[in-house]
Tab-separated table of C-alpha atoms in Angstrom:
chain	number	residue	atom	x	y	z
A	4	MET	CA	-34.863	56.572	-246.049
A	5	THR	CA	-32.094	57.431	-243.590
A	6	LEU	CA	-31.678	61.103	-242.763
A	7	PRO	CA	-28.202	62.641	-243.204
A	8	ASP	CA	-25.851	63.094	-240.262
A	9	ASP	CA	-25.329	66.827	-240.798
A	10	PHE	CA	-28.079	68.979	-239.298
A	11	ASP	CA	-27.965	71.598	-242.054
A	12	LYS	CA	-28.651	68.818	-244.550
A	13	ILE	CA	-31.559	67.581	-242.418
A	14	LEU	CA	-32.978	71.109	-242.424
A	15	GLU	CA	-32.519	71.266	-246.177
A	16	ALA	CA	-34.315	67.917	-246.460
A	17	ALA	CA	-37.177	69.365	-244.385
A	18	HIS	CA	-37.636	72.127	-246.939
A	19	GLN	CA	-37.381	69.604	-249.780
A	20	VAL	CA	-40.141	67.409	-248.390
A	21	GLY	CA	-41.987	70.596	-247.418
A	22	ARG	CA	-42.098	71.684	-251.039
A	23	LYS	CA	-43.806	68.373	-251.828
A	24	LEU	CA	-46.218	68.854	-248.935
A	25	ALA	CA	-47.134	72.459	-249.796
A	26	PRO	CA	-49.283	71.697	-252.891
A	27	LEU	CA	-51.295	69.174	-250.872
A	28	ALA	CA	-52.439	71.643	-248.208
A	29	ALA	CA	-55.188	73.378	-250.168
A	30	GLY	CA	-56.746	70.137	-251.421
A	31	VAL	CA	-56.826	68.560	-247.978
A	32	ASP	CA	-58.263	71.774	-246.514
A	33	ALA	CA	-60.997	71.676	-249.180
A	34	ARG	CA	-61.776	68.015	-248.308
A	35	THR	CA	-60.718	66.852	-251.783
A	36	GLY	CA	-57.201	65.668	-250.956
A	37	ASP	CA	-55.894	62.442	-249.445
A	38	LEU	CA	-55.485	62.833	-245.687
A	39	ARG	CA	-52.826	60.132	-245.546
A	40	GLU	CA	-50.567	61.362	-248.370
A	41	PRO	CA	-48.652	64.030	-246.376
A	42	TYR	CA	-47.753	61.495	-243.687
A	43	ASP	CA	-46.691	58.916	-246.245
A	44	LEU	CA	-44.326	61.525	-247.707
A	45	LEU	CA	-42.907	62.332	-244.272
A	46	ALA	CA	-42.421	58.635	-243.522
A	47	GLU	CA	-40.744	57.982	-246.881
A	48	ALA	CA	-38.375	60.901	-246.252
A	49	GLY	CA	-37.348	59.453	-242.870
A	50	PHE	CA	-38.933	62.153	-240.733
A	51	LEU	CA	-40.578	59.732	-238.335
A	52	THR	CA	-37.081	59.037	-236.958
A	53	LEU	CA	-35.971	62.621	-236.264
A	54	LEU	CA	-35.677	62.036	-232.511
A	55	VAL	CA	-34.773	58.362	-232.449
A	56	PRO	CA	-31.123	57.995	-231.327
A	57	ARG	CA	-28.514	57.287	-233.969
A	58	ARG	CA	-27.573	53.938	-232.436
A	59	ALA	CA	-31.178	52.848	-233.097
A	60	GLY	CA	-31.215	54.114	-236.679
A	61	GLY	CA	-32.615	57.629	-236.240
A	62	ALA	CA	-31.312	61.177	-236.662
A	63	GLY	CA	-30.894	61.716	-232.896
A	64	LEU	CA	-31.994	65.357	-232.880
A	65	GLY	CA	-32.258	67.328	-229.659
A	66	PHE	CA	-35.310	69.422	-228.832
A	67	ALA	CA	-33.934	72.704	-230.222
A	68	ASP	CA	-33.015	71.223	-233.589
A	69	TYR	CA	-36.293	69.326	-233.725
A	70	TRP	CA	-38.165	72.605	-233.304
A	71	ARG	CA	-36.170	74.095	-236.179
A	72	VAL	CA	-37.094	71.202	-238.449
A	73	LEU	CA	-40.738	71.315	-237.363
A	74	SER	CA	-41.005	75.020	-238.144
A	75	ALA	CA	-39.524	74.360	-241.592
A	76	VAL	CA	-42.202	71.736	-242.285
A	77	GLY	CA	-44.862	74.025	-240.803
A	78	PHE	CA	-43.840	76.824	-243.159
A	79	HIS	CA	-44.892	74.627	-246.074
A	80	ASN	CA	-47.806	72.658	-244.590
A	81	GLY	CA	-49.018	73.479	-241.099
A	82	ALA	CA	-51.372	70.534	-240.640
A	83	ALA	CA	-48.678	68.048	-241.658
A	84	ALA	CA	-46.265	69.640	-239.186
A	85	LEU	CA	-48.812	69.307	-236.384
A	86	GLY	CA	-49.403	65.666	-237.281
A	87	LEU	CA	-45.670	65.022	-237.292
A	88	ASN	CA	-45.432	66.613	-233.868
A	89	MET	CA	-48.213	64.373	-232.535
A	90	HIS	CA	-46.019	61.425	-233.467
A	91	ASN	CA	-42.905	62.899	-231.870
A	92	ALA	CA	-44.704	64.046	-228.729
A	93	VAL	CA	-45.397	60.368	-228.004
A	94	ILE	CA	-41.939	58.993	-228.741
A	95	GLY	CA	-39.965	62.084	-227.645
A	96	PRO	CA	-39.742	61.292	-223.916
A	97	LEU	CA	-38.304	57.852	-224.728
A	98	CYS	CA	-35.842	59.300	-227.231
A	99	GLU	CA	-34.608	61.812	-224.666
A	100	SER	CA	-33.921	58.979	-222.209
A	101	ALA	CA	-32.039	56.893	-224.788
A	102	ASP	CA	-28.778	56.995	-222.829
A	103	THR	CA	-30.423	56.335	-219.459
A	104	PRO	CA	-30.280	52.719	-218.187
A	105	LEU	CA	-33.778	51.377	-217.554
A	106	PRO	CA	-35.206	48.305	-215.824
A	107	PRO	CA	-35.462	45.279	-218.156
A	108	MET	CA	-39.174	45.683	-218.953
A	109	ALA	CA	-38.784	49.401	-219.687
A	110	GLU	CA	-35.719	48.714	-221.831
A	111	GLU	CA	-37.650	46.131	-223.832
A	112	PHE	CA	-40.467	48.619	-224.366
A	113	ARG	CA	-38.065	51.325	-225.561
A	114	THR	CA	-36.270	48.950	-227.938
A	115	TRP	CA	-39.573	47.696	-229.332
A	116	LEU	CA	-40.826	51.245	-229.945
A	117	PHE	CA	-37.618	52.314	-231.726
A	118	ASP	CA	-37.843	49.234	-233.941
A	119	GLU	CA	-41.465	49.996	-234.772
A	120	VAL	CA	-40.572	53.551	-235.835
A	121	VAL	CA	-37.322	52.844	-237.697
A	122	ASP	CA	-37.938	49.457	-239.294
A	123	GLY	CA	-41.729	49.395	-239.307
A	124	ARG	CA	-42.298	53.074	-240.228
A	125	LYS	CA	-45.068	53.072	-237.663
A	126	ILE	CA	-46.746	56.373	-236.775
A	127	PHE	CA	-47.698	57.197	-233.177
A	128	ALA	CA	-50.247	59.706	-231.913
A	129	SER	CA	-51.809	60.838	-228.662
A	130	ALA	CA	-55.367	60.191	-227.504
A	131	ALA	CA	-55.464	62.236	-224.305
A	132	SER	CA	-58.365	64.706	-224.597
A	133	GLU	CA	-61.820	63.723	-223.404
A	134	PRO	CA	-65.267	65.199	-224.099
A	135	ALA	CA	-65.741	66.675	-220.628
A	136	GLY	CA	-62.268	67.545	-219.371
A	137	GLY	CA	-60.148	68.275	-222.420
A	138	ALA	CA	-56.476	67.349	-222.130
A	139	LYS	CA	-56.255	67.751	-218.335
A	140	LEU	CA	-54.860	64.489	-216.988
A	141	ARG	CA	-56.372	64.877	-213.535
A	142	GLY	CA	-59.920	64.813	-214.888
A	143	LEU	CA	-59.566	61.650	-216.955
A	144	GLN	CA	-62.573	59.331	-217.014
A	145	THR	CA	-61.009	56.569	-219.120
A	146	ARG	CA	-60.375	53.555	-216.901
A	147	TYR	CA	-58.328	50.385	-217.058
A	148	ARG	CA	-58.060	47.093	-215.205
A	149	ARG	CA	-55.794	44.076	-215.296
A	150	THR	CA	-56.858	41.090	-217.359
A	151	ASP	CA	-57.813	38.008	-215.380
A	152	ASP	CA	-54.499	36.315	-216.209
A	153	GLY	CA	-52.510	39.446	-215.296
A	154	GLU	CA	-50.820	39.502	-218.705
A	155	GLY	CA	-52.517	42.609	-220.048
A	156	PHE	CA	-54.927	45.469	-219.458
A	157	VAL	CA	-58.512	46.244	-220.468
A	158	ILE	CA	-59.226	49.898	-221.288
A	159	THR	CA	-62.645	51.544	-221.567
A	160	GLY	CA	-63.370	55.175	-222.332
A	161	GLU	CA	-64.070	57.973	-224.799
A	162	LYS	CA	-61.449	60.277	-226.305
A	163	SER	CA	-62.080	63.490	-228.230
A	164	PHE	CA	-60.057	65.453	-230.768
A	165	VAL	CA	-57.696	62.586	-231.493
A	166	SER	CA	-55.316	63.690	-234.234
A	167	LEU	CA	-54.168	61.247	-236.923
A	168	ALA	CA	-57.340	59.257	-236.265
A	169	GLY	CA	-57.180	56.162	-238.438
A	170	ILE	CA	-53.799	57.212	-239.833
A	171	ALA	CA	-51.495	56.512	-236.893
A	172	ASP	CA	-50.687	52.911	-236.077
A	173	TYR	CA	-50.573	53.381	-232.285
A	174	TYR	CA	-52.213	55.836	-229.877
A	175	ALA	CA	-50.865	56.783	-226.461
A	176	VAL	CA	-53.940	56.503	-224.242
A	177	PRO	CA	-53.823	57.790	-220.652
A	178	ALA	CA	-56.194	56.060	-218.225
A	179	ARG	CA	-56.878	55.652	-214.505
A	180	PRO	CA	-57.245	52.306	-212.701
A	181	GLU	CA	-60.807	51.163	-212.039
A	182	ASP	CA	-60.034	50.366	-208.406
A	183	SER	CA	-58.636	53.786	-207.481
A	184	ASP	CA	-60.129	57.254	-207.103
A	185	ASP	CA	-56.697	58.852	-206.888
A	186	PRO	CA	-56.709	61.399	-209.772
A	187	GLY	CA	-52.932	61.258	-209.921
A	188	ARG	CA	-52.621	57.533	-210.641
A	189	ILE	CA	-52.514	57.752	-214.403
A	190	SER	CA	-50.771	55.403	-216.804
A	191	HIS	CA	-50.225	55.542	-220.560
A	192	PHE	CA	-50.863	52.583	-222.859
A	193	LEU	CA	-50.139	52.160	-226.545
A	194	VAL	CA	-53.333	51.099	-228.257
A	195	SER	CA	-53.193	49.834	-231.833
A	196	LYS	CA	-55.772	51.116	-234.295
A	197	ASP	CA	-56.409	47.434	-235.105
A	198	ASP	CA	-57.099	46.347	-231.523
A	199	PRO	CA	-60.650	44.942	-231.156
A	200	GLY	CA	-62.911	47.520	-229.518
A	201	VAL	CA	-61.198	50.577	-231.054
A	202	ARG	CA	-63.509	52.803	-233.104
A	203	PHE	CA	-63.104	56.239	-234.625
A	204	GLY	CA	-65.893	58.687	-235.375
A	205	GLU	CA	-66.213	60.928	-238.396
A	206	ILE	CA	-63.343	63.319	-239.072
A	207	HIS	CA	-64.283	66.631	-237.468
A	208	ASN	CA	-65.347	69.325	-239.907
A	209	LEU	CA	-63.031	71.942	-238.409
A	210	THR	CA	-62.687	75.459	-239.784
A	211	ALA	CA	-58.977	74.756	-240.203
A	212	MET	CA	-56.422	71.976	-239.764
A	213	TYR	CA	-58.619	69.342	-241.400
A	214	GLY	CA	-55.341	67.734	-242.429
A	215	THR	CA	-54.665	66.616	-238.872
A	216	SER	CA	-57.420	63.997	-239.393
A	217	THR	CA	-58.998	64.690	-236.007
A	218	ALA	CA	-61.892	62.587	-234.691
A	219	ASN	CA	-63.336	61.072	-231.541
A	220	MET	CA	-62.168	57.641	-230.415
A	221	THR	CA	-64.073	54.978	-228.499
A	222	LEU	CA	-62.333	52.263	-226.489
A	223	ASP	CA	-64.813	49.509	-225.737
A	224	ALA	CA	-63.080	47.050	-223.395
A	225	VAL	CA	-59.912	47.166	-225.471
A	226	THR	CA	-57.352	44.580	-224.365
A	227	VAL	CA	-53.687	45.493	-224.743
A	228	PRO	CA	-50.736	43.243	-223.876
A	229	ARG	CA	-48.676	44.106	-220.827
A	230	PHE	CA	-45.645	45.131	-222.904
A	231	ARG	CA	-47.617	48.080	-224.306
A	232	LEU	CA	-47.830	49.758	-220.897
A	233	PHE	CA	-45.610	52.804	-221.347
A	234	LEU	CA	-42.176	51.882	-219.938
A	235	GLY	CA	-43.827	48.988	-218.130
A	236	ILE	CA	-44.604	51.226	-215.144
A	237	GLU	CA	-48.068	52.132	-213.847
A	238	GLY	CA	-48.752	55.605	-212.432
A	239	LEU	CA	-45.844	57.274	-214.207
A	240	SER	CA	-47.723	59.744	-216.404
A	241	LEU	CA	-48.625	62.680	-214.158
A	242	PRO	CA	-45.230	63.025	-212.412
A	243	LYS	CA	-43.509	62.887	-215.818
A	244	VAL	CA	-45.721	65.637	-217.271
A	245	ILE	CA	-45.303	67.855	-214.212
A	246	ARG	CA	-41.529	67.577	-214.149
A	247	GLU	CA	-40.950	67.682	-217.907
A	248	PRO	CA	-43.896	69.462	-219.530
A	249	HIS	CA	-42.151	70.508	-222.732
A	250	TRP	CA	-43.712	67.865	-224.982
A	251	MET	CA	-47.249	68.378	-223.737
A	252	VAL	CA	-46.918	72.174	-223.634
A	253	ALA	CA	-44.536	73.195	-226.330
A	254	GLY	CA	-44.276	70.611	-229.071
A	255	TYR	CA	-46.787	72.504	-231.179
A	256	THR	CA	-44.849	75.755	-230.885
A	257	GLY	CA	-42.381	75.012	-233.679
A	258	ALA	CA	-45.195	74.152	-236.096
A	259	TYR	CA	-47.073	77.374	-235.380
A	260	LEU	CA	-43.917	79.431	-235.677
A	261	GLY	CA	-43.524	78.002	-239.185
A	262	ILE	CA	-47.141	78.886	-240.023
A	263	ALA	CA	-46.617	82.420	-238.713
A	264	GLU	CA	-43.566	82.809	-240.943
A	265	ALA	CA	-45.600	81.503	-243.880
A	266	VAL	CA	-48.210	84.211	-243.219
A	267	GLN	CA	-45.497	86.861	-243.253
A	268	GLN	CA	-44.111	85.493	-246.522
A	269	ALA	CA	-47.589	85.464	-248.088
A	270	VAL	CA	-48.051	89.110	-247.081
A	271	VAL	CA	-44.655	90.032	-248.521
A	272	ASP	CA	-45.473	88.229	-251.781
A	273	HIS	CA	-48.795	90.060	-252.042
A	274	VAL	CA	-47.289	93.469	-251.322
A	275	THR	CA	-44.317	93.116	-253.653
A	276	ALA	CA	-46.692	92.203	-256.490
A	277	SER	CA	-47.888	95.836	-256.303
A	278	PRO	CA	-44.771	98.049	-256.578
A	279	LYS	CA	-46.585	101.224	-255.512
A	280	LYS	CA	-47.881	99.561	-252.370
A	281	ALA	CA	-44.423	98.191	-251.601
A	282	GLU	CA	-42.989	101.732	-251.787
A	283	SER	CA	-45.330	103.010	-249.078
A	284	ALA	CA	-43.539	103.871	-245.842
A	285	VAL	CA	-46.620	102.843	-243.848
A	286	VAL	CA	-46.662	99.432	-245.501
A	287	GLN	CA	-42.935	99.014	-245.013
A	288	ARG	CA	-43.216	99.823	-241.310
A	289	THR	CA	-46.060	97.361	-240.816
A	290	VAL	CA	-44.154	94.592	-242.577
A	291	GLY	CA	-41.050	95.547	-240.607
A	292	LEU	CA	-42.912	95.429	-237.294
A	293	ASN	CA	-44.131	91.931	-238.051
A	294	ALA	CA	-40.616	90.912	-239.069
A	295	ALA	CA	-39.320	92.183	-235.718
A	296	ARG	CA	-42.029	90.270	-233.864
A	297	LEU	CA	-41.178	87.080	-235.742
A	298	HIS	CA	-37.449	87.471	-235.085
A	299	ALA	CA	-38.176	87.924	-231.370
A	300	ALA	CA	-40.488	84.893	-231.282
A	301	ARG	CA	-37.982	82.690	-233.104
A	302	ALA	CA	-35.181	83.789	-230.779
A	303	LEU	CA	-37.310	82.853	-227.757
A	304	VAL	CA	-38.345	79.512	-229.265
A	305	GLU	CA	-34.737	78.601	-230.037
A	306	ARG	CA	-33.580	79.719	-226.590
A	307	ALA	CA	-36.283	77.576	-224.990
A	308	GLY	CA	-35.297	74.577	-227.097
A	309	GLU	CA	-31.662	74.966	-226.101
A	310	ALA	CA	-32.686	75.201	-222.433
A	311	VAL	CA	-34.528	71.882	-222.741
A	312	ASP	CA	-31.446	70.273	-224.270
A	313	LEU	CA	-29.206	71.653	-221.516
A	314	GLY	CA	-31.486	71.093	-218.539
A	315	ARG	CA	-34.622	69.119	-219.354
A	316	GLY	CA	-37.166	69.492	-216.565
A	317	GLY	CA	-35.344	72.382	-214.910
A	318	ALA	CA	-37.053	75.604	-213.872
A	319	THR	CA	-35.380	77.588	-216.672
A	320	ALA	CA	-36.413	75.152	-219.392
A	321	ASN	CA	-39.975	74.770	-218.120
A	322	THR	CA	-40.602	78.502	-217.841
A	323	LEU	CA	-39.039	79.246	-221.220
A	324	VAL	CA	-41.157	76.683	-223.073
A	325	HIS	CA	-44.292	78.257	-221.578
A	326	ALA	CA	-43.027	81.708	-222.555
A	327	ALA	CA	-42.293	80.512	-226.099
A	328	LYS	CA	-45.715	78.898	-226.461
A	329	TYR	CA	-47.384	82.108	-225.271
A	330	ALA	CA	-45.300	84.332	-227.553
A	331	VAL	CA	-46.097	82.337	-230.689
A	332	ALA	CA	-49.808	82.028	-229.876
A	333	ASP	CA	-50.001	85.743	-229.045
A	334	LEU	CA	-48.296	86.601	-232.328
A	335	GLY	CA	-51.135	85.133	-234.392
A	336	PRO	CA	-53.743	87.885	-233.910
A	337	GLU	CA	-51.160	90.596	-234.600
A	338	LEU	CA	-50.107	88.983	-237.875
A	339	ALA	CA	-53.737	88.429	-238.845
A	340	ARG	CA	-54.658	92.072	-238.317
A	341	ALA	CA	-51.717	93.208	-240.409
A	342	ALA	CA	-52.489	90.695	-243.150
A	343	VAL	CA	-56.099	91.828	-243.450
A	344	SER	CA	-55.023	95.475	-243.482
A	345	LEU	CA	-52.309	95.032	-246.114
A	346	CYS	CA	-53.879	92.360	-248.310
A	347	GLY	CA	-57.548	93.309	-248.184
A	348	SER	CA	-59.780	90.865	-250.061
A	349	ALA	CA	-56.858	88.493	-250.672
A	350	ALA	CA	-56.825	87.774	-246.944
A	351	VAL	CA	-60.423	86.513	-247.002
A	352	SER	CA	-60.592	84.954	-250.457
A	353	ARG	CA	-60.650	81.146	-250.513
A	354	ALA	CA	-58.751	81.397	-253.805
A	355	LYS	CA	-55.702	82.788	-252.006
A	356	PRO	CA	-53.434	80.738	-249.717
A	357	ILE	CA	-53.215	83.476	-247.100
A	358	GLU	CA	-56.858	82.911	-246.137
A	359	ARG	CA	-56.132	79.288	-245.176
A	360	LEU	CA	-52.933	80.266	-243.366
A	361	LEU	CA	-54.804	82.784	-241.229
A	362	ARG	CA	-57.395	80.154	-240.268
A	363	GLU	CA	-54.648	77.713	-239.360
A	364	LEU	CA	-52.683	80.276	-237.366
A	365	GLN	CA	-55.547	81.030	-234.995
A	366	TYR	CA	-55.491	77.440	-233.680
A	367	GLY	CA	-52.146	78.121	-232.017
A	368	ALA	CA	-54.066	79.591	-229.088
A	369	VAL	CA	-56.233	76.465	-228.758
A	370	MET	CA	-53.466	73.881	-228.437
A	371	PRO	CA	-52.149	73.204	-224.927
A	372	ALA	CA	-51.034	75.064	-223.072
A	373	LYS	CA	-53.495	77.862	-223.817
A	374	PRO	CA	-52.204	81.453	-223.501
A	375	GLU	CA	-53.867	82.040	-220.137
A	376	GLU	CA	-52.391	78.788	-218.802
A	377	CYS	CA	-48.932	79.816	-219.985
A	378	LEU	CA	-49.272	83.158	-218.220
A	379	GLU	CA	-50.473	81.496	-215.019
A	380	TYR	CA	-47.493	79.148	-215.084
A	381	LEU	CA	-45.056	81.999	-215.718
A	382	GLY	CA	-46.628	84.104	-212.981
A	383	LYS	CA	-46.399	81.311	-210.441
A	384	ALA	CA	-42.788	80.647	-211.406
A	385	ALA	CA	-41.930	84.338	-210.954
A	386	LEU	CA	-43.638	84.375	-207.564
A	387	GLY	CA	-41.679	81.394	-206.332
A	388	VAL	CA	-44.371	78.708	-206.419
A	389	ASP	CA	-42.934	75.194	-206.518
A	390	LEU	CA	-44.281	74.006	-209.859
A	391	ARG	CA	-42.976	70.476	-209.297
A	392	ASP	CA	-45.688	70.125	-206.659
A	393	GLU	CA	-48.631	68.219	-208.186
A	394	ASN	CA	-51.078	70.616	-206.531
A	395	ALA	CA	-49.426	73.822	-207.739
A	396	PHE	CA	-50.935	73.802	-211.201
A	397	SER	CA	-54.032	72.311	-212.816
A	398	TRP	CA	-52.638	69.443	-214.843
């Protein structure tokens, strides 16, 4: 399906597919639903192509509008929104460079990837985190070497918390060369789930977000062809993340904003079902305070998205995306406290949707960048530290 040209219609389509996704959330959370079904619905509705440029058959959204769509999906099904973002976090940097001339090998890679998404409906995901070092690129233990004929690469390593495990078609795998101890020489490769040597563990029994289909991944001497080296350039990953951190840091933010707004709506629905409770000035003030907090968070998220569109990689954009990520993650505990206070047993009953939403919302503080990392980044920026310096921040 091709998405409409008008953004308001795309946003409307996001709510339409969201209403199909919403009934699936509880079943997947309870381990009785089909993990793949939400992503099949998103693919059928054309949402894998949100960022792909129009000339290549996509919707060509910028970062700000993408965040708006992601929050709409997240309002209906948070896990599906996070999975969709995993896909777009991989292809997003290429989509943003769609109008930038590239060397022949990089251009071939970009064209191939767009074709895979648009014509092949292929889903992409990231496999960056590792058991010991998390998502920090500098601590990566996964290694790669050239094949004997020089036409490909052999990758060996262990990845943890890989979302869309077994669902995505390709995984962006960062790795370091075997012959170098330089922690900054990191390259990304696209590994197919069908490549020999790729194995996934059991889906993690998480307290929430089971729908992201998260598991460990083993790469046992996996051979990938040379054309699946990201942009055909070795050692590109760390400088790219340092200069343009918005995908690694802030992609999740739109999804969690949508979940936060779903929590507020669930509270409102619960309160308005009891007219006497809804007439209480104390209740009204609490609901109003949360509404104010949500309005402020959305305004910051949208401002950050616009800054990325206007000046991707600039100091303003990079600081605002960290501020937006912190604001949304920090909002979760406040909304949870209010929900428990106003809804009582409904907030902890597995029979009520608000209980699942509160579990999902708390994971906003776990996704990179964590709140303390956002604050460190913002503090260093305010104090004049050059955050484009590879040694200025723990990547």
